[in-house]
Tab-separated table of N, CA and C in Angstrom:
chain	number	residue	atom	x	y	z
A	899	MET	N	-19.205	-59.434	-20.190
A	899	MET	CA	-19.653	-58.129	-20.632
A	899	MET	C	-18.671	-57.086	-20.127
A	900	LEU	N	-18.073	-56.371	-21.043
A	900	LEU	CA	-17.129	-55.330	-20.664
A	900	LEU	C	-17.802	-53.969	-20.555
A	901	ASP	N	-18.768	-53.696	-21.440
A	901	ASP	CA	-19.484	-52.426	-21.453
A	901	ASP	C	-20.975	-52.699	-21.621
A	902	VAL	N	-21.814	-51.851	-21.062
A	902	VAL	CA	-23.255	-51.979	-21.222
A	902	VAL	C	-23.677	-51.434	-22.582
A	903	VAL	N	-23.172	-50.267	-22.937
A	903	VAL	CA	-23.518	-49.625	-24.204
A	903	VAL	C	-22.333	-49.720	-25.151
A	904	LYS	N	-22.580	-50.211	-26.334
A	904	LYS	CA	-21.552	-50.294	-27.373
A	904	LYS	C	-22.030	-49.427	-28.529
A	905	VAL	N	-21.228	-48.442	-28.925
A	905	VAL	CA	-21.642	-47.484	-29.950
A	905	VAL	C	-20.770	-47.623	-31.185
A	906	ASP	N	-21.411	-47.557	-32.337
A	906	ASP	CA	-20.710	-47.582	-33.619
A	906	ASP	C	-19.752	-46.400	-33.695
A	907	GLN	N	-18.556	-46.612	-34.196
A	907	GLN	CA	-17.536	-45.559	-34.272
A	907	GLN	C	-18.020	-44.331	-35.034
A	908	GLU	N	-18.887	-44.507	-36.031
A	908	GLU	CA	-19.390	-43.379	-36.808
A	908	GLU	C	-20.234	-42.433	-35.959
A	909	LYS	N	-20.842	-42.952	-34.908
A	909	LYS	CA	-21.706	-42.142	-34.054
A	909	LYS	C	-21.042	-41.816	-32.725
A	910	ALA	N	-19.756	-41.974	-32.666
A	910	ALA	CA	-19.021	-41.845	-31.410
A	910	ALA	C	-19.093	-40.461	-30.786
A	911	GLU	N	-19.314	-39.424	-31.567
A	911	GLU	CA	-19.326	-38.064	-31.023
A	911	GLU	C	-20.729	-37.570	-30.670
A	912	GLU	N	-21.753	-38.360	-30.883
A	912	GLU	CA	-23.121	-37.938	-30.626
A	912	GLU	C	-23.482	-38.039	-29.148
A	913	GLU	N	-24.499	-37.272	-28.769
A	913	GLU	CA	-25.052	-37.368	-27.417
A	913	GLU	C	-26.081	-38.487	-27.382
A	914	ILE	N	-26.121	-39.190	-26.267
A	914	ILE	CA	-27.136	-40.212	-26.054
A	914	ILE	C	-27.942	-39.768	-24.843
A	915	ILE	N	-29.251	-39.633	-25.036
A	915	ILE	CA	-30.117	-39.124	-23.976
A	915	ILE	C	-31.054	-40.232	-23.508
A	916	PHE	N	-31.058	-40.479	-22.199
A	916	PHE	CA	-31.987	-41.397	-21.561
A	916	PHE	C	-33.005	-40.524	-20.825
A	917	GLU	N	-34.005	-40.092	-21.543
A	917	GLU	CA	-34.943	-39.068	-21.081
A	917	GLU	C	-35.664	-39.423	-19.778
A	918	ASN	N	-36.152	-40.655	-19.653
A	918	ASN	CA	-37.007	-41.019	-18.523
A	918	ASN	C	-36.376	-41.991	-17.531
A	919	LEU	N	-35.121	-42.313	-17.704
A	919	LEU	CA	-34.454	-43.266	-16.819
A	919	LEU	C	-34.229	-42.646	-15.444
A	920	GLU	N	-34.777	-43.270	-14.403
A	920	GLU	CA	-34.654	-42.747	-13.040
A	920	GLU	C	-33.696	-43.557	-12.174
A	921	ILE	N	-33.574	-44.851	-12.453
A	921	ILE	CA	-32.727	-45.733	-11.642
A	921	ILE	C	-31.854	-46.570	-12.575
A	922	LEU	N	-30.583	-46.662	-12.229
A	922	LEU	CA	-29.635	-47.465	-12.987
A	922	LEU	C	-28.891	-48.334	-11.982
A	923	GLU	N	-29.022	-49.662	-12.106
A	923	GLU	CA	-28.400	-50.565	-11.134
A	923	GLU	C	-27.498	-51.574	-11.840
A	924	PHE	N	-26.287	-51.694	-11.308
A	924	PHE	CA	-25.314	-52.684	-11.762
A	924	PHE	C	-25.044	-53.595	-10.574
A	925	SER	N	-25.367	-54.881	-10.718
A	925	SER	CA	-25.220	-55.791	-9.586
A	925	SER	C	-24.619	-57.117	-10.042
A	926	SER	N	-23.555	-57.536	-9.366
A	926	SER	CA	-22.900	-58.821	-9.613
A	926	SER	C	-22.482	-59.004	-11.076
A	927	LEU	N	-21.882	-57.966	-11.632
A	927	LEU	CA	-21.358	-58.021	-13.000
A	927	LEU	C	-19.833	-58.033	-12.894
A	928	LEU	N	-19.285	-59.207	-12.723
A	928	LEU	CA	-17.882	-59.362	-12.359
A	928	LEU	C	-16.892	-58.863	-13.405
A	929	SER	N	-17.258	-58.854	-14.680
A	929	SER	CA	-16.314	-58.403	-15.709
A	929	SER	C	-16.673	-57.036	-16.297
A	930	LEU	N	-17.690	-56.384	-15.785
A	930	LEU	CA	-18.088	-55.067	-16.296
A	930	LEU	C	-17.010	-54.039	-15.989
A	931	ARG	N	-16.533	-53.345	-17.024
A	931	ARG	CA	-15.489	-52.328	-16.845
A	931	ARG	C	-16.040	-50.913	-16.887
A	932	SER	N	-17.135	-50.716	-17.634
A	932	SER	CA	-17.736	-49.386	-17.734
A	932	SER	C	-19.143	-49.495	-18.305
A	933	PHE	N	-19.910	-48.427	-18.145
A	933	PHE	CA	-21.213	-48.334	-18.797
A	933	PHE	C	-20.989	-48.227	-20.301
A	934	CYS	N	-20.045	-47.390	-20.696
A	934	CYS	CA	-19.670	-47.254	-22.106
A	934	CYS	C	-18.234	-46.761	-22.183
A	935	ASN	N	-17.445	-47.386	-23.036
A	935	ASN	CA	-16.048	-47.002	-23.172
A	935	ASN	C	-15.834	-45.968	-24.280
A	936	GLY	N	-16.909	-45.617	-24.985
A	936	GLY	CA	-16.810	-44.622	-26.052
A	936	GLY	C	-16.763	-43.213	-25.491
A	937	LYS	N	-16.570	-42.250	-26.368
A	937	LYS	CA	-16.422	-40.857	-25.948
A	937	LYS	C	-17.706	-40.040	-26.075
A	938	GLN	N	-18.837	-40.674	-26.351
A	938	GLN	CA	-20.069	-39.929	-26.469
A	938	GLN	C	-20.548	-39.388	-25.122
A	939	ALA	N	-21.313	-38.324	-25.198
A	939	ALA	CA	-21.879	-37.736	-23.985
A	939	ALA	C	-23.172	-38.467	-23.654
A	940	PHE	N	-23.365	-38.741	-22.369
A	940	PHE	CA	-24.604	-39.342	-21.896
A	940	PHE	C	-25.345	-38.320	-21.063
A	941	ILE	N	-26.627	-38.167	-21.357
A	941	ILE	CA	-27.455	-37.214	-20.629
A	941	ILE	C	-28.602	-37.984	-19.990
A	942	PHE	N	-28.702	-37.847	-18.663
A	942	PHE	CA	-29.731	-38.512	-17.870
A	942	PHE	C	-30.541	-37.443	-17.130
A	943	PRO	N	-31.497	-36.781	-17.790
A	943	PRO	CA	-32.206	-35.673	-17.153
A	943	PRO	C	-33.096	-36.082	-15.986
A	944	SER	N	-33.439	-37.369	-15.860
A	944	SER	CA	-34.337	-37.824	-14.797
A	944	SER	C	-33.673	-38.764	-13.801
A	945	LEU	N	-32.390	-39.047	-13.972
A	945	LEU	CA	-31.709	-40.043	-13.140
A	945	LEU	C	-31.599	-39.585	-11.691
A	946	LEU	N	-32.115	-40.423	-10.785
A	946	LEU	CA	-32.102	-40.119	-9.352
A	946	LEU	C	-31.174	-41.039	-8.571
A	947	ASP	N	-31.078	-42.304	-8.992
A	947	ASP	CA	-30.311	-43.294	-8.240
A	947	ASP	C	-29.432	-44.141	-9.160
A	948	VAL	N	-28.185	-44.342	-8.725
A	948	VAL	CA	-27.281	-45.293	-9.372
A	948	VAL	C	-26.789	-46.228	-8.279
A	949	VAL	N	-26.880	-47.531	-8.544
A	949	VAL	CA	-26.437	-48.551	-7.599
A	949	VAL	C	-25.339	-49.366	-8.279
A	950	VAL	N	-24.206	-49.515	-7.596
A	950	VAL	CA	-23.099	-50.321	-8.113
A	950	VAL	C	-22.668	-51.274	-7.002
A	951	LYS	N	-22.983	-52.560	-7.183
A	951	LYS	CA	-22.639	-53.578	-6.182
A	951	LYS	C	-22.083	-54.812	-6.888
A	952	GLY	N	-20.962	-55.284	-6.420
A	952	GLY	CA	-20.394	-56.508	-6.975
A	952	GLY	C	-19.902	-56.359	-8.406
A	953	CYS	N	-19.283	-55.220	-8.695
A	953	CYS	CA	-18.708	-54.958	-10.025
A	953	CYS	C	-17.239	-54.578	-9.847
A	954	PRO	N	-16.392	-55.540	-9.488
A	954	PRO	CA	-15.015	-55.230	-9.094
A	954	PRO	C	-14.124	-54.691	-10.214
A	955	GLN	N	-14.508	-54.875	-11.476
A	955	GLN	CA	-13.686	-54.395	-12.593
A	955	GLN	C	-14.134	-53.036	-13.134
A	956	MET	N	-15.209	-52.483	-12.593
A	956	MET	CA	-15.750	-51.220	-13.112
A	956	MET	C	-14.843	-50.067	-12.711
A	957	LYS	N	-14.084	-49.559	-13.698
A	957	LYS	CA	-13.104	-48.501	-13.443
A	957	LYS	C	-13.673	-47.109	-13.668
A	958	ILE	N	-14.560	-46.971	-14.640
A	958	ILE	CA	-15.184	-45.683	-14.953
A	958	ILE	C	-16.639	-45.923	-15.338
A	959	PHE	N	-17.417	-44.867	-15.339
A	959	PHE	CA	-18.780	-44.975	-15.852
A	959	PHE	C	-18.742	-44.869	-17.376
A	960	SER	N	-18.108	-43.825	-17.875
A	960	SER	CA	-18.005	-43.604	-19.312
A	960	SER	C	-16.747	-42.795	-19.611
A	961	SER	N	-16.186	-42.992	-20.796
A	961	SER	CA	-15.025	-42.200	-21.208
A	961	SER	C	-15.425	-40.802	-21.647
A	962	GLY	N	-16.702	-40.622	-21.942
A	962	GLY	CA	-17.203	-39.319	-22.359
A	962	GLY	C	-17.806	-38.547	-21.201
A	963	PHE	N	-18.436	-37.449	-21.531
A	963	PHE	CA	-19.047	-36.557	-20.556
A	963	PHE	C	-20.410	-37.103	-20.145
A	964	THR	N	-20.745	-37.014	-18.858
A	964	THR	CA	-22.025	-37.492	-18.354
A	964	THR	C	-22.733	-36.374	-17.612
A	965	VAL	N	-24.009	-36.187	-17.934
A	965	VAL	CA	-24.831	-35.181	-17.268
A	965	VAL	C	-25.980	-35.894	-16.566
A	966	ALA	N	-26.062	-35.709	-15.246
A	966	ALA	CA	-27.144	-36.270	-14.440
A	966	ALA	C	-27.453	-35.252	-13.340
A	967	PRO	N	-28.234	-34.220	-13.648
A	967	PRO	CA	-28.401	-33.089	-12.734
A	967	PRO	C	-29.029	-33.413	-11.382
A	968	PHE	N	-29.798	-34.495	-11.295
A	968	PHE	CA	-30.462	-34.814	-10.034
A	968	PHE	C	-29.757	-35.902	-9.237
A	969	LEU	N	-28.688	-36.466	-9.777
A	969	LEU	CA	-27.941	-37.517	-9.089
A	969	LEU	C	-26.987	-36.892	-8.080
A	970	ILE	N	-27.088	-37.325	-6.826
A	970	ILE	CA	-26.230	-36.743	-5.787
A	970	ILE	C	-25.370	-37.781	-5.076
A	971	ALA	N	-25.565	-39.070	-5.391
A	971	ALA	CA	-24.767	-40.113	-4.745
A	971	ALA	C	-24.904	-41.420	-5.513
A	972	VAL	N	-23.950	-42.299	-5.300
A	972	VAL	CA	-23.984	-43.650	-5.847
A	972	VAL	C	-24.087	-44.603	-4.672
A	973	GLU	N	-25.054	-45.511	-4.724
A	973	GLU	CA	-25.186	-46.510	-3.661
A	973	GLU	C	-24.235	-47.662	-3.951
A	974	VAL	N	-23.479	-48.052	-2.921
A	974	VAL	CA	-22.513	-49.141	-3.060
A	974	VAL	C	-22.848	-50.231	-2.044
A	975	GLU	N	-21.918	-51.117	-1.790
A	975	GLU	CA	-22.132	-52.223	-0.851
A	975	GLU	C	-22.691	-51.735	0.484
A	976	ASN	N	-23.493	-52.563	1.115
A	976	ASN	CA	-24.082	-52.281	2.432
A	976	ASN	C	-24.906	-50.994	2.453
A	977	GLU	N	-25.502	-50.652	1.312
A	977	GLU	CA	-26.385	-49.490	1.173
A	977	GLU	C	-25.719	-48.158	1.511
A	978	LYS	N	-24.399	-48.109	1.482
A	978	LYS	CA	-23.686	-46.848	1.707
A	978	LYS	C	-23.798	-45.985	0.459
A	979	LYS	N	-23.825	-44.684	0.667
A	979	LYS	CA	-23.895	-43.728	-0.441
A	979	LYS	C	-22.549	-43.027	-0.563
A	980	ARG	N	-22.084	-42.850	-1.803
A	980	ARG	CA	-20.796	-42.197	-2.039
A	980	ARG	C	-20.944	-41.163	-3.138
A	981	TRP	N	-20.156	-40.086	-3.047
A	981	TRP	CA	-20.153	-39.072	-4.097
A	981	TRP	C	-18.852	-38.295	-4.062
A	982	LYS	N	-18.285	-38.068	-5.235
A	982	LYS	CA	-17.095	-37.228	-5.371
A	982	LYS	C	-17.186	-36.508	-6.714
A	983	ASP	N	-17.618	-35.295	-6.703
A	983	ASP	CA	-17.680	-34.389	-7.861
A	983	ASP	C	-18.721	-34.740	-8.925
A	984	ASP	N	-18.628	-35.940	-9.521
A	984	ASP	CA	-19.571	-36.353	-10.569
A	984	ASP	C	-19.576	-37.882	-10.654
A	985	LEU	N	-20.394	-38.413	-11.545
A	985	LEU	CA	-20.546	-39.866	-11.637
A	985	LEU	C	-19.247	-40.561	-12.032
A	986	ASN	N	-18.553	-40.067	-13.042
A	986	ASN	CA	-17.289	-40.681	-13.460
A	986	ASN	C	-16.250	-40.664	-12.347
A	987	THR	N	-16.087	-39.527	-11.710
A	987	THR	CA	-15.101	-39.404	-10.632
A	987	THR	C	-15.443	-40.326	-9.473
A	988	THR	N	-16.724	-40.449	-9.164
A	988	THR	CA	-17.153	-41.332	-8.075
A	988	THR	C	-16.803	-42.781	-8.381
A	989	ILE	N	-17.113	-43.244	-9.591
A	989	ILE	CA	-16.805	-44.628	-9.976
A	989	ILE	C	-15.293	-44.860	-9.965
A	990	GLU	N	-14.524	-43.912	-10.481
A	990	GLU	CA	-13.060	-44.028	-10.461
A	990	GLU	C	-12.541	-44.128	-9.033
A	991	GLN	N	-13.067	-43.308	-8.140
A	991	GLN	CA	-12.643	-43.306	-6.739
A	991	GLN	C	-12.975	-44.635	-6.066
A	992	LEU	N	-14.159	-45.160	-6.327
A	992	LEU	CA	-14.552	-46.449	-5.756
A	992	LEU	C	-13.608	-47.555	-6.220
A	993	PHE	N	-13.235	-47.540	-7.494
A	993	PHE	CA	-12.316	-48.546	-8.020
A	993	PHE	C	-10.946	-48.433	-7.357
A	994	LYS	N	-10.429	-47.215	-7.237
A	994	LYS	CA	-9.124	-47.010	-6.602
A	994	LYS	C	-9.130	-47.489	-5.152
A	995	GLU	N	-10.198	-47.203	-4.426
A	995	GLU	CA	-10.297	-47.651	-3.034
A	995	GLU	C	-10.329	-49.167	-2.954
A	996	GLN	N	-11.025	-49.788	-3.876
A	996	GLN	CA	-11.116	-51.244	-3.903
A	996	GLN	C	-9.746	-51.861	-4.163
A	997	VAL	N	-8.979	-51.274	-5.074
A	997	VAL	CA	-7.628	-51.767	-5.372
A	997	VAL	C	-6.737	-51.611	-4.146
A	998	ARG	N	-6.837	-50.460	-3.474
A	998	ARG	CA	-6.023	-50.232	-2.265
A	998	ARG	C	-6.328	-51.253	-1.173
A	999	LYS	N	-7.598	-51.615	-1.027
A	999	LYS	CA	-7.973	-52.612	-0.016
A	999	LYS	C	-7.407	-53.982	-0.368
A	1000	ALA	N	-7.403	-54.299	-1.662
A	1000	ALA	CA	-6.899	-55.599	-2.106
A	1000	ALA	C	-5.381	-55.683	-1.994
A	1001	ILE	N	-4.696	-54.554	-2.238
A	1001	ILE	CA	-3.237	-54.487	-2.161
A	1001	ILE	C	-2.892	-53.319	-1.243
A	1002	PRO	N	-2.885	-53.515	0.061
A	1002	PRO	CA	-2.779	-52.401	1.010
A	1002	PRO	C	-1.441	-51.666	1.036
A	1003	PHE	N	-0.407	-52.184	0.426
A	1003	PHE	CA	0.907	-51.543	0.537
A	1003	PHE	C	1.309	-50.762	-0.706
A	1004	ILE	N	0.335	-50.369	-1.522
A	1004	ILE	CA	0.647	-49.573	-2.722
A	1004	ILE	C	0.475	-48.110	-2.407
């Protein structure tokens, strides 16, 4: 699985709203690269928690814009919480740190 959400190209510019979703967890998904690689906007008006554990290929959350007004951190390995600006930036930062640990001289 490369992406969780796959969107038809004709609907690529539409917003996708997950009205009541409060928790989103990705665990032990070794080939997951993103939640969605399309450019649509995702709106999570109720999202409180995102957990990302054991997803070494996850480089971004989405290529489009993401709105999650109540999300303040992403839980990662060992129950640590991380946050940098927004959900996409946080996931990108986690991936970069993981690459640096794997190849320390870059």
